[in-house]
CSV table of C-alpha atoms in Angstrom, one decimal:
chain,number,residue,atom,x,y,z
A,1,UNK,CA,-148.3,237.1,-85.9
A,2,UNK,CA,-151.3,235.8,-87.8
A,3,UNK,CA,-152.6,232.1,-87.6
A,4,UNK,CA,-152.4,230.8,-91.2
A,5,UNK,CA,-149.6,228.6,-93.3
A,6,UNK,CA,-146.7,230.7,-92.9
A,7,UNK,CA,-143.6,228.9,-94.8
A,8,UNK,CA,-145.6,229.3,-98.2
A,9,UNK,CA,-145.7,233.4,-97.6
A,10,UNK,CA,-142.0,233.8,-96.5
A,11,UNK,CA,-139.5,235.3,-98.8
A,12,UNK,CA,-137.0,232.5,-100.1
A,13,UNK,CA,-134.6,234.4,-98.1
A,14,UNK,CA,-136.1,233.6,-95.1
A,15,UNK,CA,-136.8,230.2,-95.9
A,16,UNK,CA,-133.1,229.5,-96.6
A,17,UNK,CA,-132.5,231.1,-92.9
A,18,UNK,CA,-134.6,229.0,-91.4
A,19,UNK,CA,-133.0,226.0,-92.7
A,20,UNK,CA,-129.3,227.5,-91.5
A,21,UNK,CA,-131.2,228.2,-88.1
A,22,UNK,CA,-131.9,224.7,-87.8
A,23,UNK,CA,-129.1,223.2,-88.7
A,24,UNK,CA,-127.0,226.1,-86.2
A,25,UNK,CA,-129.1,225.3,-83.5
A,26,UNK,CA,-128.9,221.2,-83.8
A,27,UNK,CA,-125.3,222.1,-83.5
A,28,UNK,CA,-125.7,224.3,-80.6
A,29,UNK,CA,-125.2,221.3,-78.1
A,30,UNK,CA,-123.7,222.3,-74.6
A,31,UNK,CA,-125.3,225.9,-75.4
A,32,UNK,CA,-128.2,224.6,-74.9
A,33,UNK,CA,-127.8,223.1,-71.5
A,34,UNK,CA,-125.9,226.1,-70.7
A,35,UNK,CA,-129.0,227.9,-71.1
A,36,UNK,CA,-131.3,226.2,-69.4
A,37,UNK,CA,-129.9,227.0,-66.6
A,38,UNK,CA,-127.1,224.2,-66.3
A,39,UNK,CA,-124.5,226.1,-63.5
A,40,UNK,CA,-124.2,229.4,-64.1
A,41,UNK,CA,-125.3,231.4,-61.1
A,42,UNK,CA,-123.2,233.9,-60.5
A,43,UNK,CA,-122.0,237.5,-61.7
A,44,UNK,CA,-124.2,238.8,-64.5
A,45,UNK,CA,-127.4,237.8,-66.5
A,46,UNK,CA,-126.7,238.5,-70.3
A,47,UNK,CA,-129.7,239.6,-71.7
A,48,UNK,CA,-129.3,239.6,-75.4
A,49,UNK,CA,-131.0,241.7,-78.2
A,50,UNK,CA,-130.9,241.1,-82.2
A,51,UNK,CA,-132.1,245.1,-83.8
A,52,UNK,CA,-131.3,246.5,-87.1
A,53,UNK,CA,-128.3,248.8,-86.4
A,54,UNK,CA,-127.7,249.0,-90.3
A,55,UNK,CA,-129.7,248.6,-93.4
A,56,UNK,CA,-132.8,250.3,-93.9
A,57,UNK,CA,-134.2,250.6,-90.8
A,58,UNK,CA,-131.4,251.3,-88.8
A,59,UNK,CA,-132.7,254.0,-86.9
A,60,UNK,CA,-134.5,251.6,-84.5
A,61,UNK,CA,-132.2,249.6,-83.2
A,62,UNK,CA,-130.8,252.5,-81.5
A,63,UNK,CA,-134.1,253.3,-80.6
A,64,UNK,CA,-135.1,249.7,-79.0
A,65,UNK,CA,-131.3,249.5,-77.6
A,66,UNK,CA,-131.7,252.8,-75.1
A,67,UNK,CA,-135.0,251.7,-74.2
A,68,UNK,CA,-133.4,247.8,-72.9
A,69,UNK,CA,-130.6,249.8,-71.5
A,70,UNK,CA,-132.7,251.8,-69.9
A,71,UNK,CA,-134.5,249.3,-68.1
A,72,UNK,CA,-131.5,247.3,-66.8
A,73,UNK,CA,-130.3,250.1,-65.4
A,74,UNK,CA,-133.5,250.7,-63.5
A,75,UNK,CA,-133.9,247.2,-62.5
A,76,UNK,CA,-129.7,246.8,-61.5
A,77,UNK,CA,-130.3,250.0,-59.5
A,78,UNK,CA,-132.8,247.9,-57.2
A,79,UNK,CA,-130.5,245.2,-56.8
A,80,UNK,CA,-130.8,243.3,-60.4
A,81,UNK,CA,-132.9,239.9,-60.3
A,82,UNK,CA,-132.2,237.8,-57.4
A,83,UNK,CA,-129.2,240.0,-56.6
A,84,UNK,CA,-127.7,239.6,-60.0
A,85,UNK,CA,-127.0,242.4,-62.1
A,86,UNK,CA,-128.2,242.5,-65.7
A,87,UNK,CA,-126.0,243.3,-68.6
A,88,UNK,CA,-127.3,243.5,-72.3
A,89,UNK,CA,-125.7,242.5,-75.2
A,90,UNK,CA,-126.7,243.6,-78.6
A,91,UNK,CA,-125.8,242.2,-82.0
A,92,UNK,CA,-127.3,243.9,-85.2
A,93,UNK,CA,-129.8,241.6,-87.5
A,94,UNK,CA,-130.0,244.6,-90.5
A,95,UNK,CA,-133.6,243.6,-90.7
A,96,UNK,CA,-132.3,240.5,-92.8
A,97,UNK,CA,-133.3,236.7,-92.2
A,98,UNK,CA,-129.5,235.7,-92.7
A,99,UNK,CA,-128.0,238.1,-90.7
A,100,UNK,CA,-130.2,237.7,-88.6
A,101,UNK,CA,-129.4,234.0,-88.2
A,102,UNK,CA,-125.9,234.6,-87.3
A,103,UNK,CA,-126.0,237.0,-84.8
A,104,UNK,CA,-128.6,235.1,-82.9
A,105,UNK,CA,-125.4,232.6,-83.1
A,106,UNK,CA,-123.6,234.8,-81.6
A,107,UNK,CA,-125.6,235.5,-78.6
A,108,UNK,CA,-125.9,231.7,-77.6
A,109,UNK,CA,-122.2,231.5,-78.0
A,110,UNK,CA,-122.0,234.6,-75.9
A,111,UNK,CA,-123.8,233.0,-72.9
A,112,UNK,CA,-127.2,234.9,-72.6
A,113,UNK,CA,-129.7,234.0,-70.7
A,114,UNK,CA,-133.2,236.0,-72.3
A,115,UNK,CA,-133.5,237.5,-76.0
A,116,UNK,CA,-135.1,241.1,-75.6
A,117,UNK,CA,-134.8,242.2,-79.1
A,118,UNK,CA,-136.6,241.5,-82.3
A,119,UNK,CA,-137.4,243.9,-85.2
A,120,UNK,CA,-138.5,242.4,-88.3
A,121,UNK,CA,-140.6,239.7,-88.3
A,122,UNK,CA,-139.1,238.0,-91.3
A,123,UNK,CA,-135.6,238.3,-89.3
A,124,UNK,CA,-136.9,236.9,-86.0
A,125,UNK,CA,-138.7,234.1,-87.4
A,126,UNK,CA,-135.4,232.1,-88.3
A,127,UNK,CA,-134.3,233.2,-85.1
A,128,UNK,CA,-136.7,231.0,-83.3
A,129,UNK,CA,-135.4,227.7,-83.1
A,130,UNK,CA,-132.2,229.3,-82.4
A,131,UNK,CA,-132.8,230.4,-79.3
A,132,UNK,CA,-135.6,227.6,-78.4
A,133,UNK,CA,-132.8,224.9,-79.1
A,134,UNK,CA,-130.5,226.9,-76.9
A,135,UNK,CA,-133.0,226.8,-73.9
A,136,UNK,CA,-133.1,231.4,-74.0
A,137,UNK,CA,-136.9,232.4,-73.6
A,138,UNK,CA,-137.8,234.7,-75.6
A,139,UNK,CA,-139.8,238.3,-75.5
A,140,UNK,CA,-140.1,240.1,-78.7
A,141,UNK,CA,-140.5,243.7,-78.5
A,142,UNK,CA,-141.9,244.8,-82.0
A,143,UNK,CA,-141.8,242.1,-84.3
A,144,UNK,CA,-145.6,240.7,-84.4
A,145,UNK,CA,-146.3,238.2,-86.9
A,146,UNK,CA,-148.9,236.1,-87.2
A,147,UNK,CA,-145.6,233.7,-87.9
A,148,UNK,CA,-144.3,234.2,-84.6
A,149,UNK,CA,-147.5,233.3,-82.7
A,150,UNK,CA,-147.6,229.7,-80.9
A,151,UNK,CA,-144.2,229.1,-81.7
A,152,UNK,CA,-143.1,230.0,-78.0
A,153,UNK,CA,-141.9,233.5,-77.9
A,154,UNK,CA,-143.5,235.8,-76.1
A,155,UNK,CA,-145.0,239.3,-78.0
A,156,UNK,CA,-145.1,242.6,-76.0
A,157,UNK,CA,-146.6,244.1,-79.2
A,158,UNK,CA,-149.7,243.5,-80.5
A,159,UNK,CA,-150.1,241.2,-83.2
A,160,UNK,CA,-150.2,241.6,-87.1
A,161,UNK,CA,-154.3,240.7,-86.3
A,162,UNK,CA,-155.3,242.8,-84.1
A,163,UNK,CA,-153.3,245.9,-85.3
A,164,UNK,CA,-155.5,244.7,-88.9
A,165,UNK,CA,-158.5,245.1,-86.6
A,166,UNK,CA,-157.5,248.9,-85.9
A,167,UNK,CA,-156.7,249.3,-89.7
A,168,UNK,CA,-160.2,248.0,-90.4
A,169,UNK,CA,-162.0,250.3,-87.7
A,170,UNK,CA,-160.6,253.4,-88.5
A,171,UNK,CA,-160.9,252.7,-92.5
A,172,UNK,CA,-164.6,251.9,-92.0
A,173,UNK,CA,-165.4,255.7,-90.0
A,174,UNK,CA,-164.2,257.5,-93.3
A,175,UNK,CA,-166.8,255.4,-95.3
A,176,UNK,CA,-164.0,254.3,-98.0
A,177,UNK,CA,-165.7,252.2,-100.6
A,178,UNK,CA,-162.7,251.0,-102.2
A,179,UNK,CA,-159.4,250.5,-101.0
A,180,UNK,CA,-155.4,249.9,-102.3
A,181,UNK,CA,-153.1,248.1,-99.8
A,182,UNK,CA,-150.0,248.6,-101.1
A,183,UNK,CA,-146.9,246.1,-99.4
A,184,UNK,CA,-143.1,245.8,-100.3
A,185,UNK,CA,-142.8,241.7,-100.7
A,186,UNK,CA,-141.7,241.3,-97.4
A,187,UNK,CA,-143.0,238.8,-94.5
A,188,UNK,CA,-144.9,240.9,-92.4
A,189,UNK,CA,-146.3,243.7,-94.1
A,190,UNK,CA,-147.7,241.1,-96.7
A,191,UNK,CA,-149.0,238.9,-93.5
A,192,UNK,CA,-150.5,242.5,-92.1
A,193,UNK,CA,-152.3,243.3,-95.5
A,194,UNK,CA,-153.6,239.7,-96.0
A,195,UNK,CA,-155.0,240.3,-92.4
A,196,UNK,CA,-156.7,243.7,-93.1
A,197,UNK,CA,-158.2,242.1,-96.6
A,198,UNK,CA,-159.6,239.2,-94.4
A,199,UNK,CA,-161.0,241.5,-92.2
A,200,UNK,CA,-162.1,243.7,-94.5
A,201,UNK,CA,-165.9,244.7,-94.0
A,202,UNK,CA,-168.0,247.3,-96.4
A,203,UNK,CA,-165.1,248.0,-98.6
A,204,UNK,CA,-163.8,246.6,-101.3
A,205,UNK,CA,-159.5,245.3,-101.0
A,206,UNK,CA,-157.7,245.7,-104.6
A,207,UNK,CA,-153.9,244.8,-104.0
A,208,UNK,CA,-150.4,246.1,-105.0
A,209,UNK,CA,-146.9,245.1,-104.6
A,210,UNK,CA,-143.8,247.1,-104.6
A,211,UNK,CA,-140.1,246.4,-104.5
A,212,UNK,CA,-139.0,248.0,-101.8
A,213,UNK,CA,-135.1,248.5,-103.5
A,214,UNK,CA,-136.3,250.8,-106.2
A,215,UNK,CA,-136.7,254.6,-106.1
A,216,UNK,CA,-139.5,255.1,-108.7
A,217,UNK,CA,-143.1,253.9,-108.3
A,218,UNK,CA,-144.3,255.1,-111.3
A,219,UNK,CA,-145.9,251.9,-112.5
A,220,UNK,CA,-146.9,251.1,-109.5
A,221,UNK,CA,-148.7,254.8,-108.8
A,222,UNK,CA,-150.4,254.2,-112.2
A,223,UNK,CA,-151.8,251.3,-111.1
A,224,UNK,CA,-152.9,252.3,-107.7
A,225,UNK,CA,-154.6,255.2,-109.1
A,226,UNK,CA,-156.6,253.2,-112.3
A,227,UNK,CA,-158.7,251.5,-109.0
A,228,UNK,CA,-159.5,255.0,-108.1
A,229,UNK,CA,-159.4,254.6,-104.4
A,230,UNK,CA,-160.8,256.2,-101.6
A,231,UNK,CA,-158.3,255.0,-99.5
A,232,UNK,CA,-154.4,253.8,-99.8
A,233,UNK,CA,-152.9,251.3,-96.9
A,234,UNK,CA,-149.3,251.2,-97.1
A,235,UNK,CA,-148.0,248.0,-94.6
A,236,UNK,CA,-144.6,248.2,-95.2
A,237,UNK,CA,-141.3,250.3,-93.7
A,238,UNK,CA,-140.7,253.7,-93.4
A,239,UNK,CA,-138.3,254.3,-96.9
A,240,UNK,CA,-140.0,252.8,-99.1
A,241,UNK,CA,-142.9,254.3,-97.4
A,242,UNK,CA,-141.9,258.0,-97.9
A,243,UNK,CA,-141.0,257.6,-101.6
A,244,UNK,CA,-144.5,256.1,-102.4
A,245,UNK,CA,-146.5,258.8,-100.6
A,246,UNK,CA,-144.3,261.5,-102.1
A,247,UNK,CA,-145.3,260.0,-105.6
A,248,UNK,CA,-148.4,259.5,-105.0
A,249,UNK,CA,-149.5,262.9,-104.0
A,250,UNK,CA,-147.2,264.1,-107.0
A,251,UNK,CA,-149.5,262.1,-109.4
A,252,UNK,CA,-152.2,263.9,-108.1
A,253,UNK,CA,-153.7,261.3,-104.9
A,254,UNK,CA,-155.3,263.1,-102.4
A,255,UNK,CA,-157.1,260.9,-100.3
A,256,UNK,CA,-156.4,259.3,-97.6
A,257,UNK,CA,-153.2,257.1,-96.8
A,258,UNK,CA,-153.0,254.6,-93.3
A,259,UNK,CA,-149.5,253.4,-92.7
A,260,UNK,CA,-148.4,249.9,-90.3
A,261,UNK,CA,-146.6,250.4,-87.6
A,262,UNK,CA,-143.4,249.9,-89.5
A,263,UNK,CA,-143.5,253.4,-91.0
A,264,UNK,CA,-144.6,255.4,-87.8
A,265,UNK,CA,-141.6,257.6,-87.6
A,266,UNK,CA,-140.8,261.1,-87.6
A,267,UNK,CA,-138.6,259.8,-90.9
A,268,UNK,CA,-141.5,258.6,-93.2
A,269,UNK,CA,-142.7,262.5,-93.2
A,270,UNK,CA,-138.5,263.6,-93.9
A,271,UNK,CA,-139.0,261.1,-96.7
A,272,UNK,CA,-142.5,261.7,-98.3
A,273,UNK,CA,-141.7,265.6,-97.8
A,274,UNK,CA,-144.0,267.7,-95.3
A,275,UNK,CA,-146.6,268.9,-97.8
A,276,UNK,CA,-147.2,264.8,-98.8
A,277,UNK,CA,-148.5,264.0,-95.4
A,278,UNK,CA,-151.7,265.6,-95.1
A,279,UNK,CA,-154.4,263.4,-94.6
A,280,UNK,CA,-151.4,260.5,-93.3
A,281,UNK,CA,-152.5,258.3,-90.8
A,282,UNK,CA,-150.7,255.2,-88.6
A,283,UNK,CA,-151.7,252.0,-86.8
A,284,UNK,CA,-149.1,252.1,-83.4
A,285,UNK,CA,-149.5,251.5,-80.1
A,286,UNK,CA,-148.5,253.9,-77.6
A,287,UNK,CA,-145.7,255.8,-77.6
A,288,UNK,CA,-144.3,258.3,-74.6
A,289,UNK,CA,-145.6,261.3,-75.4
A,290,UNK,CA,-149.0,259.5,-75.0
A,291,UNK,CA,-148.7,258.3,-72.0
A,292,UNK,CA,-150.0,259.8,-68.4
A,293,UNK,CA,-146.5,259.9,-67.3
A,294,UNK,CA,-143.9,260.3,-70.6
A,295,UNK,CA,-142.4,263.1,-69.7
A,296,UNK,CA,-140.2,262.1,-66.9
A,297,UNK,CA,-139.9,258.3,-68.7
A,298,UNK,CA,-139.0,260.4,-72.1
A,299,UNK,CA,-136.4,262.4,-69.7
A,300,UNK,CA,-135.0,259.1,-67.9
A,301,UNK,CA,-134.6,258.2,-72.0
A,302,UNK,CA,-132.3,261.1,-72.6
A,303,UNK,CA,-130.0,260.4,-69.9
A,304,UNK,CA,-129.3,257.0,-71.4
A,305,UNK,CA,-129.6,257.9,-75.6
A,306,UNK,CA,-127.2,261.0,-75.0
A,307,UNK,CA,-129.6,263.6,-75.5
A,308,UNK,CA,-131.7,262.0,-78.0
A,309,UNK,CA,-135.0,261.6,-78.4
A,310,UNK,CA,-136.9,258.1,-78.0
A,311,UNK,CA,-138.7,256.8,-81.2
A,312,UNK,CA,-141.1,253.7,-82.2
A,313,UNK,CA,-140.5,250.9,-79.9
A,314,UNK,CA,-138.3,252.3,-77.5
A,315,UNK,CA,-140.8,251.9,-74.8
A,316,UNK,CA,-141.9,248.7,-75.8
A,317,UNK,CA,-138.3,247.5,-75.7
A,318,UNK,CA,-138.4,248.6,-72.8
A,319,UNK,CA,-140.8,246.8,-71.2
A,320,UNK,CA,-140.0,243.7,-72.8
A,321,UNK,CA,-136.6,243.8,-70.3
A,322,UNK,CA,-139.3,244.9,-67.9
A,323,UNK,CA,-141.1,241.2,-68.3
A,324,UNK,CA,-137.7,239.3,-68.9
A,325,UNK,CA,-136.6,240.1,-65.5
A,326,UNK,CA,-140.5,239.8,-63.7
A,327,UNK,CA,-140.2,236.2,-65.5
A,328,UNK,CA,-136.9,235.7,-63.8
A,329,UNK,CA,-137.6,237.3,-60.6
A,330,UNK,CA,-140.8,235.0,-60.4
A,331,UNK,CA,-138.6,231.6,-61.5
A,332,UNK,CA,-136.0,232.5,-58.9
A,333,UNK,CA,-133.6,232.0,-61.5
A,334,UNK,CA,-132.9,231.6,-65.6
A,335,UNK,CA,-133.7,228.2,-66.0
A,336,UNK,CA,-135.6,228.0,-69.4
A,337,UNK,CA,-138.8,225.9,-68.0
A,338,UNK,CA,-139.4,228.2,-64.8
A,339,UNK,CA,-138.9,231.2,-67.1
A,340,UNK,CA,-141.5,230.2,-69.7
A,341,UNK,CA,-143.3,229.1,-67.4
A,342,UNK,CA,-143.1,232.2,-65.5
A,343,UNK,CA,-144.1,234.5,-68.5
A,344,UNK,CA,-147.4,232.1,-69.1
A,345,UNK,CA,-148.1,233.0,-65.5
A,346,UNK,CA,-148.0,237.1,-65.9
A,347,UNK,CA,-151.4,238.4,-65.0
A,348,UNK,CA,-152.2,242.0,-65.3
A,349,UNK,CA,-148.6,243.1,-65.1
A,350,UNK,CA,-148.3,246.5,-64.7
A,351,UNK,CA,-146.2,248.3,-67.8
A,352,UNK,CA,-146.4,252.0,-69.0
A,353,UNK,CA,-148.5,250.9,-71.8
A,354,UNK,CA,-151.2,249.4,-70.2
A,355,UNK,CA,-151.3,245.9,-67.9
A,356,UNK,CA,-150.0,242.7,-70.0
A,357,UNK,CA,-151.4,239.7,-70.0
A,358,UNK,CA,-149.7,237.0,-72.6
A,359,UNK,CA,-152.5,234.3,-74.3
A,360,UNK,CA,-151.7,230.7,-74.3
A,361,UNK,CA,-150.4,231.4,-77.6
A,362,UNK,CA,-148.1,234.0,-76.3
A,363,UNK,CA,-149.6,237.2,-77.9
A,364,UNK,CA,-150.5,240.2,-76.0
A,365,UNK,CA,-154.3,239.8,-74.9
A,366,UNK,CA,-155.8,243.1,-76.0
A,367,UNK,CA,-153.1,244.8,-78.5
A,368,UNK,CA,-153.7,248.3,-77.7
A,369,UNK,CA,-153.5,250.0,-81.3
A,370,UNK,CA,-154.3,253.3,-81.8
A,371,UNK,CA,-154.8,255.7,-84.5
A,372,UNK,CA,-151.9,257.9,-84.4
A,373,UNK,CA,-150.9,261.0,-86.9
A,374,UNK,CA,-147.8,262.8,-88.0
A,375,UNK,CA,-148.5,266.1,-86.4
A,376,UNK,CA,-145.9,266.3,-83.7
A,377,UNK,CA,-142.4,268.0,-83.8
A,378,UNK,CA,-140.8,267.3,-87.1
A,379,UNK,CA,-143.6,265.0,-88.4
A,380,UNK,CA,-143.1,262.8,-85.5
A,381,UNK,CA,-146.5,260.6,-84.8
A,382,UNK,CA,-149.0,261.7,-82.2
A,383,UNK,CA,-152.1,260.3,-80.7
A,384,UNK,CA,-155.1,261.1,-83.2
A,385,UNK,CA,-157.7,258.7,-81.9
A,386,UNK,CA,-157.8,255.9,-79.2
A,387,UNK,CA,-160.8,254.5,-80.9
A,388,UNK,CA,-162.8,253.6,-78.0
């Protein structure tokens, strides 16, 4: 999600994924008529969705896959798009660019029509081509890359950019002087703390990089706390996230800490320990409990999650099935030209989060972050300031 060279800032992981990515989807052949829209009118449209149902962050895939569901069943209670009913498919990506390349295999082979799903950045961006080559439009829920931008998906998040621009903001009303953004290596929170250093405005940026497999961040503690900041910006996810706090407030940090978006959940504060998240702060956009009307979308939620309740981009999972079917409503159809072309046409389409409109480069115009803090049930993230 951020307009600078990306291949020089992916992992070599991700690099080698992309390569397989190509070379699976220049082998795709009749897939890729197939889903363009060559014959295939009738019974269902497949919606697929790649989310990490193992690994790290497994908790959201669950979270994105009830929010899709959700959706279709809404939109297949009011007669589906063009009278066909949708069905989703789901295949699990573990956050990882290689994994990630052969599910998104998988759902070409399996026939779908849109991709809905989309986590990680650095395991969606191999996943491009893919489903380009394969004629499936895509709308990314979460994922929000720089990387991704202008490479024809379609981002119901906001981008890496502008959530910077809400990092930045709130930074700048505590009158911090100098501070540590901390990252784990990986594609996008490096991409989102390169963004907030570019943007960076009255305070000084000093940088530190973790490895997000290890348990102790002693060294790395040490070193954060030799720049004696007056403010710590962690970009990366939610584990990693909850050990660093945790040792950071053990060594003695008391200042103020601003997480990305990828550690807004009720699990950072389980990890970091209740009495390290003082003073914790998030860049998100909205969740449910912000919103006008959550309660009976929270409740609609339950019905499909077994009781459960919905987490970070469940909403805006969502709504990205939402747009998928507006797209094919509007193209009468799932033929990949009218469906792109159809998403490029969206104008102030009404969503729980606020109306979408996509730029030419497909981003979300706008971005809608917020300033969001763990003070809700269980440490769960609630609305702290809107920052208008």
């Amino acid at each position: 999600m951020f307009s600078r060279p990306s291949t020089r800032r992916l992992a070599a992981a991700t690099a080698l994924a992309a390569g397989a990515a190509l070379a699976l989807s220049g082998c795709s052949g009749g897939l890729a008529s197939g889903g363009s829209g060559g014959g295939d009118d009738k019974g269902a449209i497949k919606l697929g969705m790649l989310a990490p149902f193992s690994g790290s962050e497994a908790a959201f895939g669950d979270y994105m896959k009830n929010g899709a569901q959700l959706a279709i069943d809404e939109i297949n209670a009011k007669d589906g798009v063009d009278g066909r009913k949708l069905e989703l498919v789901s295949e699990d990506d573990a956050c990882d660019a290689t994994t990630a390349v052969a599910a998104a295999q998988k759902l070409v082979t399996a026939g779908v029509k849109g991709s809905v799903g989309g986590y990680c950045s650095g395991a969606t961006l191999p996943t491009l081509p893919i489903f380009k080559d394969a004629g499936i439009a895509m709308v990314i829920p979460a994922a929000n890359s720089n990387e991704l931008v202008g490479q024809g998906a379609f981002l119901v998040n906001g981008t890496g950019t502008q959530q910077a621009q809400a990092a930045v903001t709130w930074i700048t009303k505590a009158n911090a002087k100098t501070v540590v953004i901390v990252d784990d290596n990986q594609a996008y929170p490096k991409d989102l703390g390169d963004s907030i250093e570019k943007q960076a405005d009255g305070f000084t940026v000093k940088r530190e990089h973790v490895n997000p497999k290890e348990k102790d961040f002693s060294a790395n503690v040490n070193s954060i706390l030799s720049s004696k900041p007056d403010y710590v910006v962690w970009t990366g996810y939610y584990q990693a996230g909850g050990l660093l706090i945790n040792q950071l407030r053990g060594a003695g940090y008391t200042g103020p800490i601003l997480v990305g978006d990828g550690s807004v959940d009720a699990q950072l504060s389980a990890i970091a320990g209740a009495d390290s998240m003082k003073d914790v702060y998030g860049t998100f956009t909205r969740t449910p409990d912000m919103l006008e009307n959550g309660d009976k979308w929270i409740a609609d939620y339950k019905k499909v999650s077994g009781g459960k309740d919905p987490g970070p981009y469940s909403i805006q999972t969502y709504e990205a099935v939402k747009v998928m079917a507006q797209a094919m409503t509007d193209a009468k159809g799932t033929d990949y030209t009218k469906v792109v072309d159809a998403l490029k046409g969206l104008k102030d389409f009404p969503l729980l989060t606020g109306n979408l409109t996509f730029a030419s480069d497909g981003s979300r115009e706008g971005g809608g972050f917020v300033i969001v803090a763990p003070t809700g049930t269980g440490g769960a993230f609630v609305l702290k300031d809107d920052l208008k």
